[in-house]
Structures are given as C-alpha cells and as structure tokens.
Amino acid sequence: MGKVAIIGVGQSRFVRSYPGAIRELVFEGFKEAVTDAGITSKDIGASVVCSAPEYDKQRSPAGVFAEYLGLNPQPTFYVESLCSSSSMGLRLAYSLVKSGLHDVIAVLGFQKMSEISSSESQERMGRGADIQWESPFGTMMPAYYAMHAQAHMDRYGTTLDDLALIRVKAATYGQINDRAVYRKPVTADMFTDPDHIMSKPVSSPLRVGDCCANADGSSCIIVASEEKARAFCKKPVWILGLGAASASVNLAGRDLFTGLAAAKQAADQAYQMAGVTPADIDVAEVHDCFTIAEMMAYENLGFAEPGQGPELIRNKETYKEGRIPVNVDGGLLSKGHPIGATGGSQIRTIVLQLRDEAGDIQVKDPRIALVHNIGGVGLYGNVTILGRE
Amino acid sequence: MGKKKEIDDRFKKFGTVSFTSTTKVNDFIDHLESDQVMGSRCKSCNQKYFPPRADCHACFSSDMEWFEITGTGKLITYSKLAFAPVGFQDDVPYSIAVLDYGEFKVFGRIAAEMADEEVKIGIPMKTIVNRLPNNQMNFVFQKV
Ligand SMILES: [Zn+2]
C-alpha cells in the first residue's frame, strides 16, 4: 500500500453566530477544499462527518450533507470525539484509504454552537465530563483546565503572566486572520487591569483572556491515495504519523495534572510512526482552547521539558520567527472553537504552511509539521504529523 | 389503569443537579444518608474503586463490596468557579477539587465555609457528606 495524502483543505469563516443552516455552513468549507483539490463531488468515494452531536438539532447530519454537497450515493457517516472529532475523522479517512476501500475521502467538520445559549452550551460541554460523578458538582470545561493550570503553577512556578503571554501571541496572529472570530489586539497589561474584561475571573486561576470563544464554523480535508494524489495534485501533503489515545474521563482516575497523558501518548505514537523527533517539527498547531492548554502542549509534545513551557513563551520561541512556531494562525484563542470544525481548521493551516501558501503567517521553508487536537480535557488526544514531498 | 412499575431512581438525589437516576450503585445514596461516603472494592481481586462501580475491569467480577472513605487525602488541585452551568447558578462561587488518598482519588467540592486562603495544594483534607437544598446530597472536602 502506498502513502496517504491530503490534497485539498478548506474552512468557513469562524463566526459567533452563523446566519444560515448547517448544510450551508458545511458547504462553505467543502467548496473551498474541493476547489483547492481541483476535484468534483463525483471524485469523492465517501464522506466522514465530524461534530459533537449535542449541539445538533438535525438527527444524523451526515445524510443531509451528503445530499446537499452532491455526495449521494456514496457512503457517509458520523464520527465524534468531542473537540478532536475532525482529527479522528482524518484518522478514519487514512485507514479507509490505506485499506483500499476508498481512494478519496472528504472529512467534513462542523459545529453550529449558536443554536443554543452560551450557558446551555457550557453545560453541555461540561457533560463531556463524567455526568454521573462529576457534573452533579457543577463542572465546566474552563474549571477542568483551570485545575491543570493550578497544578502547573504550583509544581513549576508558572505564572499568570506566562499564561497571558500565550494569549498575546495568539492575538498577534489572530489580528491578521480574516477567518478568526477575535481579531482585536491583546496586551499583557489587559490581564493586570482589574477593569479590563480580559482580567475577569472565569474559574481560578483562569481569566476571560485565558479562554477561547464558542464559534460556528466548518472545515473540510480531502484525503487521497498516493495514486490519486499524484494524479490530482501538484503539492500533496503526506500523512506521516498518526497518534491517538484516551484517558479516564473522571479526573479521579488520572495521575497527571500538570499535563495531558493522552496528548503525550498520542504524540509518542505519531513521532514513532513518522520516524521523527520533536526537534524535526518546523511548525505546529496545538489545541489552545485555554492558554494553559497550549502551555501543556509545549511539554507534552516535547518542544520543552516538563516545567519548561513558560521559558518557551517568555523567549518568544513559539512566535513565527522562533525555534518552533506554534499557532501562527491565532489558534483557537483567536479563531474561536467550533468543536467539530476545529481539528480540520488546524490541519488546513498546517497544509497551507507545508505548501508555502500561508501568506502573512508563512514560516520559513517548513518540511515537517504537527497538529495536536484534544477532545474534552485530555479525554481524547490526537496528534498528526504531516510532511511535504 | 395499569400497574405502575417501581423504578429505583435514588441516584437522582446526587448533587445539585443529577444527570443520572438509575445505576447499580444506587446504595451509594443510602450510605450518604447515613453519613458515609463509600467506594467499592472487588471481592474477587481486592481492587478499590472511587467513584464506586458495579463491575471490576481488572478481573471482570461484579461481586463488589462497599468500603468507607475515611482518614485524609491530599489536595492535588482545585479551581474556584465564577460562573456556573445551568442549574448551578445559586451555588456560585464554589470550588471543585481532587483529593489523593493513595489507593484512589476523589473528585468533589471544597466545603463552602472554607476560606480561599486556607486552600492550598498539598494540604490534608477529609471527605464528608453534605446536605443540599431540595433534599439533594453530595460530599465535600473539609480541612482537618
Ligand atoms: Zn476484580
């Protein structure tokens, strides 16, 4: 069996509230990806729809999208792993192609979170935790990540200023990303100004500025066999390594609180499959749903030793010109986080980087790149390593 | 009128809002009512579980017995929420936390009366039963 490539990428603009139906939202990412790949719906053998179903009013959206996108009568189905759904979709697409069952797959990620209110949405996100034993205490995603921040600060002396620096970096690039929800500048001063919205507590020690926003959006990744990739595409990007792991949903079942074990395990698998090390990664997209999440990603991916993540951001090593550029598209903190679409958006950024088509945020001559996409609070970890010819 | 079927939905009493009503470990609620926070132990392989479970994934036995969470655990992390999900707004602010008892860990809330400055990672705390409005119950961590 040959290699597996990504031959087309697309995403909608990420917005607070999409003024259309979910099929129309999904069309936006799909149209950009098929146009990018230079193919039509008829060239696609199957579609995988990635999303978190608790936001959907439509039961089984895959069937609706297949009709709207001209993907009948090809098979279509739904895959869910919370916020890492579209990375899991990519993993499935890889295996469908590698097995020879299909040669071109569309991985469609989407979420229209604005269908429900923000507090309802927080509550549903919280139900990605253990609803029997944790949710009755009144849990929310920010609180879980906050507990990791608290542990990291206690163990390593990481400061609130360090976390603010991650948001400042995100905003540096978010301002120039026209697909992002949050495009205003952010400075470290805002976090120390008690009157500024960025400094307001959400769940200690995390503040408003440490958290990404809900969003509506779609993404699409076209995955193809080596033969089809060479036929359709001038600059295929190859899937070199895939890692995926899970961890106990209830925090009581975990041993690590200063990092995410599932992320580390997924990273180890992906590095091994790709035959590369952290030092080989030229640019990365990590799952910065909260500032602390990016800090832990630095360490779980091996860009820094445990406890050394703060040094990386203090020294601006993860800026575009730094040793290991991370989230130079603004990350989830700027783009917003439409659950099922997020992984596909991260993959799109990396594919554009590897094709040298990333415009203002292009890093210099990247050859190997990485995507880190987390479902829940480290409940699911997905790491994907991509490379160019 | 048909005969109404008895449903053992005791677990709906757990927490401010319970999202689960039926479970094989419903007796957990009866133990809370008698002021005991209980985990479960596999009678076949002795594995201890908290939260309690009906089935052992180590040896696949479903023959479990209850054991009481006694003594102290070490606070390993916590967070104080300034916002709450739907149904929990009246509780704000409150703190959630994890205690490490060595053989198992416990996820729960820190007792409301405990001052913020007393809450520090590493301190020993105990797990006690807590009664909530509307006849609901949970457990909280208290300083020792
Ligand atoms: Zn057992």
XYZ file of C-alpha atoms and ligand atoms in Angstrom:
534
model
C 0.000 0.000 0.000
C 1.225 3.482 -0.867
C 1.225 6.660 1.111
C -1.844 8.722 2.022
C -2.061 12.413 1.168
C -4.089 15.494 1.907
C -4.922 17.057 -1.454
C -7.394 19.764 -0.513
C -8.240 21.900 2.522
C -10.965 24.393 3.295
C -12.751 26.155 6.097
C -15.527 28.662 6.513
C -15.028 31.927 8.294
C -15.464 31.207 12.026
C -18.204 33.457 13.430
C -20.164 33.944 16.648
C -23.461 33.177 15.021
C -23.738 31.784 11.502
C -26.759 33.226 9.686
C -27.672 30.054 7.828
C -28.475 26.356 8.051
C -25.834 23.759 8.984
C -25.843 22.309 5.438
C -24.984 25.778 4.115
C -22.244 26.207 6.705
C -20.712 22.849 5.738
C -20.917 23.781 2.041
C -18.510 26.688 2.655
C -15.628 24.551 3.921
C -16.363 21.797 1.400
C -16.419 24.156 -1.599
C -13.032 25.608 -0.668
C -11.500 22.139 -0.209
C -12.769 20.588 -3.462
C -11.771 23.738 -5.358
C -8.351 23.558 -3.724
C -8.027 19.888 -4.707
C -9.334 20.531 -8.220
C -11.901 17.751 -7.967
C -15.693 17.401 -8.018
C -18.092 15.612 -5.696
C -18.074 12.650 -8.099
C -14.367 12.048 -7.377
C -15.065 11.533 -3.667
C -15.640 7.927 -2.598
C -17.062 8.554 0.880
C -17.538 11.328 3.415
C -16.899 11.350 7.152
C -18.814 13.973 9.136
C -17.158 15.143 12.377
C -19.031 17.022 15.068
C -20.330 16.929 18.622
C -23.967 15.871 18.352
C -25.267 17.650 21.461
C -25.377 20.924 19.507
C -27.266 19.489 16.548
C -30.991 19.757 16.063
C -30.698 17.623 12.933
C -30.528 13.936 13.697
C -27.793 12.223 11.640
C -26.466 15.293 9.766
C -24.203 13.155 7.555
C -27.112 12.140 5.330
C -28.307 15.720 4.934
C -24.854 16.963 3.999
C -24.218 14.158 1.510
C -27.305 15.241 -0.441
C -26.524 18.973 -0.198
C -22.883 18.517 -1.281
C -23.688 16.198 -4.195
C -22.170 13.206 -2.396
C -25.049 10.738 -2.980
C -24.993 7.810 -3.425
C -21.541 7.465 -1.804
C -21.443 6.235 1.798
C -21.314 8.787 4.595
C -21.185 8.531 8.374
C -20.641 10.466 11.569
C -17.675 10.367 13.934
C -17.378 12.058 17.310
C -14.568 12.593 19.792
C -15.620 15.969 21.233
C -13.242 18.771 20.198
C -10.893 16.386 18.362
C -13.630 14.955 16.127
C -12.115 16.047 12.837
C -8.650 14.732 13.715
C -10.360 11.435 14.499
C -12.127 11.796 11.129
C -8.733 12.186 9.470
C -7.518 9.040 11.233
C -10.527 7.144 9.885
C -10.065 8.570 6.390
C -6.441 7.443 6.490
C -7.455 3.888 7.337
C -10.244 3.816 4.727
C -7.735 4.839 2.071
C -4.907 2.671 3.382
C -7.200 -0.366 3.402
C -8.058 0.198 -0.235
C -11.791 0.535 0.453
C -11.810 4.096 -0.940
C -9.298 6.299 -2.703
C -10.668 9.765 -1.983
C -12.422 10.800 1.258
C -13.909 14.112 2.367
C -13.511 14.768 6.124
C -16.207 17.306 6.971
C -16.004 19.060 10.347
C -18.664 21.447 11.538
C -20.387 22.961 14.559
C -23.138 25.498 14.893
C -22.836 26.210 18.609
C -25.094 29.271 18.395
C -28.131 27.005 18.045
C -28.220 27.047 21.869
C -27.454 29.719 24.512
C -23.935 30.213 25.862
C -24.759 28.889 29.359
C -26.589 25.903 27.891
C -23.600 25.332 25.689
C -21.238 25.483 28.704
C -23.411 22.995 30.499
C -23.437 20.628 27.511
C -19.681 20.962 27.185
C -19.403 20.144 30.875
C -21.325 16.982 30.149
C -18.281 15.884 28.161
C -17.058 15.127 31.694
C -18.382 12.252 33.854
C -22.092 13.066 34.121
C -22.685 10.508 36.860
C -19.937 11.534 39.282
C -18.579 14.964 38.244
C -21.312 17.021 36.576
C -23.593 16.974 39.683
C -20.944 19.177 41.355
C -21.443 21.863 38.676
C -18.456 21.406 36.375
C -17.471 23.320 33.259
C -14.626 22.941 30.773
C -12.801 26.091 31.997
C -12.798 24.705 35.552
C -11.116 21.468 34.482
C -8.404 23.255 32.534
C -8.118 25.686 35.471
C -7.336 22.723 37.741
C -4.495 21.796 35.408
C -3.286 25.413 35.444
C -3.365 25.421 39.241
C -1.314 22.220 39.365
C 1.193 23.516 36.772
C 1.644 26.801 38.650
C 2.068 25.027 41.966
C 4.535 22.457 40.648
C 6.636 24.571 38.279
C 6.127 28.167 39.334
C 4.324 29.023 36.109
C 2.691 32.442 36.499
C -0.488 34.132 35.344
C 1.763 36.469 33.327
C 3.144 33.431 31.464
C -0.379 32.375 30.550
C -1.208 35.909 29.395
C 1.814 35.813 27.046
C 0.209 32.897 25.200
C -2.942 34.925 24.580
C -0.853 37.900 23.475
C 0.888 35.694 20.895
C -2.435 34.290 19.707
C -3.824 37.788 19.206
C -0.701 38.843 17.310
C -1.684 36.411 14.583
C -5.447 36.440 15.101
C -5.474 40.073 14.018
C -4.297 39.100 10.554
C -6.512 36.013 10.154
C -9.700 37.018 8.348
C -11.315 33.668 9.277
C -10.946 34.350 13.027
C -13.684 35.444 15.432
C -11.446 37.525 17.723
C -9.281 39.974 15.777
C -8.538 42.710 18.321
C -5.040 43.262 19.744
C -4.368 41.887 23.232
C -1.621 43.133 25.552
C -0.293 41.721 28.814
C -1.457 44.921 30.584
C -5.083 43.981 29.973
C -4.656 40.942 32.242
C -3.408 43.070 35.146
C -6.058 45.796 34.723
C -8.893 44.758 37.062
C -11.376 46.744 34.968
C -10.468 45.059 31.697
C -12.646 42.184 30.505
C -9.544 40.032 29.847
C -8.687 40.004 33.584
C -12.137 38.973 34.860
C -12.148 35.595 36.656
C -13.815 32.626 34.955
C -12.549 29.747 37.054
C -9.447 30.388 39.164
C -6.724 30.879 38.089
C -8.093 31.277 34.536
C -9.469 34.618 33.379
C -11.620 35.606 30.403
C -8.460 36.220 28.376
C -7.270 32.659 29.024
C -10.331 31.143 27.319
C -11.294 30.716 23.687
C -14.760 31.633 22.465
C -17.520 29.434 21.108
C -17.982 29.771 17.377
C -19.844 28.464 14.362
C -17.767 27.095 11.544
C -16.942 24.297 9.153
C -13.790 22.718 7.784
C -13.014 20.135 5.137
C -9.964 17.982 4.436
C -9.728 15.893 1.242
C -7.690 12.723 1.820
C -6.443 10.627 -1.111
C -4.390 7.591 -2.001
C -0.879 8.179 -3.361
C -2.038 7.310 -6.877
C -4.957 9.767 -6.805
C -2.844 12.406 -5.074
C -0.271 12.284 -7.842
C -2.994 12.423 -10.493
C -4.929 15.352 -8.977
C -2.445 17.400 -7.033
C 0.797 19.285 -7.664
C 1.678 19.689 -3.981
C 0.340 16.753 -1.995
C 0.984 16.854 1.738
C 1.668 13.401 3.157
C 0.290 11.956 6.365
C 3.480 10.723 8.047
C 2.304 9.905 11.546
C -0.964 9.469 13.428
C -1.344 9.092 17.178
C -4.493 8.751 19.252
C -5.099 7.939 22.908
C -7.724 8.219 25.625
C -7.677 8.874 29.370
C -10.046 8.428 32.309
C -12.998 10.789 31.927
C -13.225 11.373 35.696
C -10.233 13.342 36.978
C -10.212 10.969 39.946
C -8.923 8.313 37.544
C -5.877 10.290 36.451
C -2.316 10.548 37.706
C -1.110 13.564 35.714
C -2.500 17.070 36.301
C 0.406 19.185 35.047
C -0.103 17.813 31.540
C -2.419 15.591 29.498
C -1.343 11.952 29.383
C -3.422 11.222 26.266
C -1.671 14.040 24.391
C 1.740 12.721 25.348
C 0.841 9.165 24.349
C -0.632 10.309 21.023
C 2.496 12.373 20.353
C 4.814 9.443 21.105
C 2.860 7.256 18.670
C 2.860 9.884 15.925
C 6.599 10.592 16.269
C 7.359 6.891 16.129
C 5.151 6.260 13.084
C 6.655 9.247 11.250
C 10.193 8.363 12.364
C 10.852 11.915 13.536
C 11.524 13.685 16.844
C 10.174 16.926 18.314
C 13.313 18.704 17.042
C 12.271 17.871 13.457
C 8.973 19.778 13.683
C 9.135 23.060 11.760
C 5.684 24.440 12.634
C 2.805 23.230 14.814
C -0.854 23.812 15.528
C -1.832 22.935 19.091
C -5.190 22.795 20.823
C -5.175 26.090 22.758
C -8.778 26.089 23.947
C -7.226 27.722 27.046
C -3.811 29.330 27.476
C -2.769 26.551 29.877
C -3.663 24.001 27.182
C -1.021 25.454 24.872
C 1.497 25.551 27.743
C 0.909 21.854 28.479
C 1.071 21.060 24.743
C 4.605 22.503 24.533
C 5.661 19.994 27.163
C 3.523 17.001 26.107
C 4.784 17.320 22.515
C 8.406 17.521 23.638
C 9.014 21.097 22.436
C 10.019 21.798 26.042
C 10.843 19.600 29.036
C 8.091 19.310 31.683
C 8.006 22.623 33.549
C 9.977 24.444 30.842
C 6.936 25.519 28.770
C 6.951 29.012 30.296
C 10.534 29.575 29.080
C 9.412 28.859 25.523
C 6.786 31.595 25.500
C 8.866 34.073 27.568
C 11.611 33.780 24.938
C 9.114 34.022 22.066
C 10.353 30.672 20.720
C 6.820 29.827 19.574
C 6.399 33.007 17.503
C 6.659 32.819 13.715
C 10.385 33.622 13.760
C 11.122 31.408 16.779
C 12.603 27.927 17.122
C 9.211 26.174 16.956
C 6.351 28.385 15.681
C 3.034 27.392 17.294
C -0.457 28.561 16.330
C 0.663 31.314 13.996
C -2.907 31.425 12.644
C -4.113 32.782 16.007
C -5.099 29.395 17.422
C -8.450 28.591 18.971
C -7.961 31.597 21.261
C -8.361 33.909 18.245
C -10.187 31.804 15.691
C -12.848 30.568 18.111
C -13.601 26.891 18.682
C -16.434 25.368 16.642
C -15.870 21.917 18.196
C -16.186 19.577 15.209
C -14.565 22.024 12.757
C -11.511 22.858 14.870
C -9.208 19.948 14.002
C -9.862 20.437 10.288
C -9.008 24.117 10.599
C -5.725 23.266 12.355
C -4.890 20.741 9.615
C -5.746 23.325 6.932
C -3.306 25.833 8.437
C -0.522 23.247 8.510
C -1.184 22.046 4.951
C -1.020 25.645 3.680
C 2.239 26.111 5.608
C 3.781 22.986 4.067
C 2.700 24.136 0.584
C 4.269 27.555 1.223
C 0.846 29.151 0.690
C 0.224 30.559 4.189
C 0.657 34.213 3.182
C 1.441 36.640 6.004
C 1.866 33.851 8.541
C 4.136 31.659 6.386
C 7.063 30.272 8.361
C 10.332 29.759 6.531
C 10.557 26.578 4.464
C 8.744 24.066 6.716
C 9.133 20.392 5.756
C 7.574 18.534 8.673
C 4.717 19.857 10.790
C 2.410 18.729 13.576
C -1.222 19.062 14.633
C -2.258 18.484 18.280
C -6.025 18.282 18.773
C -7.605 17.391 22.124
C -11.120 16.165 22.907
C -12.529 17.149 26.298
C -9.925 17.862 28.966
C -7.427 15.357 27.660
C -10.092 12.690 27.430
C -9.068 12.143 23.806
C -5.673 13.063 22.388
C -4.912 13.186 18.663
C -1.553 14.095 17.150
C -0.952 14.145 13.393
C 2.398 14.665 11.667
C 2.377 15.896 8.074
C 5.184 16.413 5.597
C 5.745 17.722 2.114
C 7.456 15.962 -0.787
C -55.054 1.831 34.975
C -52.033 -0.404 34.564
C -49.819 -1.380 37.424
C -47.021 1.190 37.915
C -43.570 -0.321 37.653
C -41.184 0.541 40.514
C -38.096 2.335 39.303
C -35.114 2.589 41.643
C -34.121 6.174 40.845
C -32.374 7.034 44.122
C -29.338 8.432 42.306
C -31.287 11.484 41.155
C -30.603 12.816 44.669
C -26.862 13.099 43.997
C -25.520 16.637 43.657
C -27.142 19.983 42.954
C -28.424 18.561 39.674
C -28.114 14.856 38.933
C -27.932 13.728 35.324
C -28.287 10.060 36.249
C -31.171 8.401 38.087
C -30.664 4.679 37.756
C -27.393 2.899 38.471
C -26.370 -0.385 40.034
C -24.540 1.580 42.735
C -27.710 3.337 43.961
C -26.901 2.191 47.513
C -24.270 4.955 47.477
C -27.174 7.328 48.210
C -28.358 5.287 51.205
C -24.832 5.400 52.584
C -24.742 9.199 52.113
C -27.969 9.367 54.085
C -26.249 7.555 56.951
C -23.300 9.986 56.699
C -20.904 7.675 54.919
C -19.082 8.324 51.629
C -18.377 4.907 50.187
C -16.246 3.458 47.433
C -16.439 -0.087 46.120
C -13.951 -2.946 46.416
C -13.832 -6.011 44.181
C -14.296 -9.085 46.368
C -12.504 -11.235 43.850
C -9.279 -9.251 43.244
C -9.481 -6.615 46.022
C -9.202 -3.640 43.634
C -10.598 -0.464 45.248
C -12.652 1.984 43.190
C -13.761 5.545 43.676
C -16.146 6.578 42.329
C -17.751 3.229 43.187
C -18.582 0.844 40.361
C -20.694 -2.248 39.920
C -18.163 -4.071 37.788
C -14.418 -4.682 38.094
C -12.452 -4.036 34.916
C -9.402 -5.756 36.363
C -10.931 -9.220 36.746
C -14.478 -8.749 35.293
C -16.146 -9.763 38.528
C -19.352 -7.981 39.504
C -19.151 -9.126 43.112
C -18.353 -5.875 44.893
C -18.499 -4.675 48.482
C -18.625 -1.162 49.940
C -15.805 0.475 51.883
C -15.928 3.836 53.636
C -13.699 6.759 52.619
C -12.033 7.572 55.924
C -8.962 9.488 57.037
C -7.453 12.243 54.945
C -6.447 12.736 51.352
C -4.024 15.276 49.951
C -5.415 18.175 47.921
C -3.797 17.832 44.493
C -5.605 20.562 42.608
C -8.677 22.800 42.680
C -10.451 25.684 40.965
C -12.995 28.251 42.118
C -15.764 28.877 39.587
C -17.016 32.415 38.986
C -19.669 31.169 36.563
C -21.804 28.073 36.733
C -23.686 25.930 34.274
C -27.478 25.964 34.035
C -28.987 24.722 37.298
C -25.962 25.634 39.452
C -26.145 29.470 39.410
C -27.355 29.661 43.021
C -24.224 27.833 44.215
C -21.685 30.347 42.780
C -18.948 30.832 43.830
C -17.824 27.302 44.651
C -14.627 25.300 44.273
C -14.113 21.864 42.806
C -11.078 19.793 43.700
C -9.346 16.412 43.636
C -8.086 14.626 46.768
C -5.478 11.887 46.547
C -5.957 9.040 49.035
C -3.128 6.933 47.621
C -5.116 3.900 46.508
C -7.717 6.098 44.817
C -8.621 9.737 44.233
C -11.854 11.610 44.921
C -13.347 14.398 42.792
C -15.739 16.750 44.586
C -16.374 20.198 46.021
C -14.492 22.064 48.721
C -16.732 22.878 51.727
C -18.341 26.289 51.186
C -17.316 27.621 54.597
C -13.608 27.127 53.949
C -11.747 30.406 53.299
C -9.916 30.740 49.963
C -6.584 31.485 51.634
C -6.747 28.180 53.527
C -6.995 26.213 50.277
C -3.506 25.151 49.190
C -2.252 22.262 47.106
C -0.753 19.638 49.410
C -2.941 20.192 52.474
C -4.674 17.184 54.044
C -8.475 17.197 53.808
C -11.284 14.830 54.645
C -14.365 13.908 52.620
C -17.684 14.432 54.388
C -21.356 14.129 53.489
C -23.091 17.411 52.679
C -26.833 18.105 52.588
C -28.148 20.441 49.867
C -31.479 22.232 49.408
C -34.408 20.250 47.951
C -33.326 17.073 49.722
C -30.300 16.657 47.420
C -26.953 15.379 48.763
C -23.294 15.398 47.808
C -19.920 15.226 49.537
C -17.394 17.974 50.195
C -13.789 18.312 51.288
C -13.107 19.865 54.671
C -9.851 20.917 56.303
C -8.599 18.796 59.181
Zn -11.646 -7.514 40.385
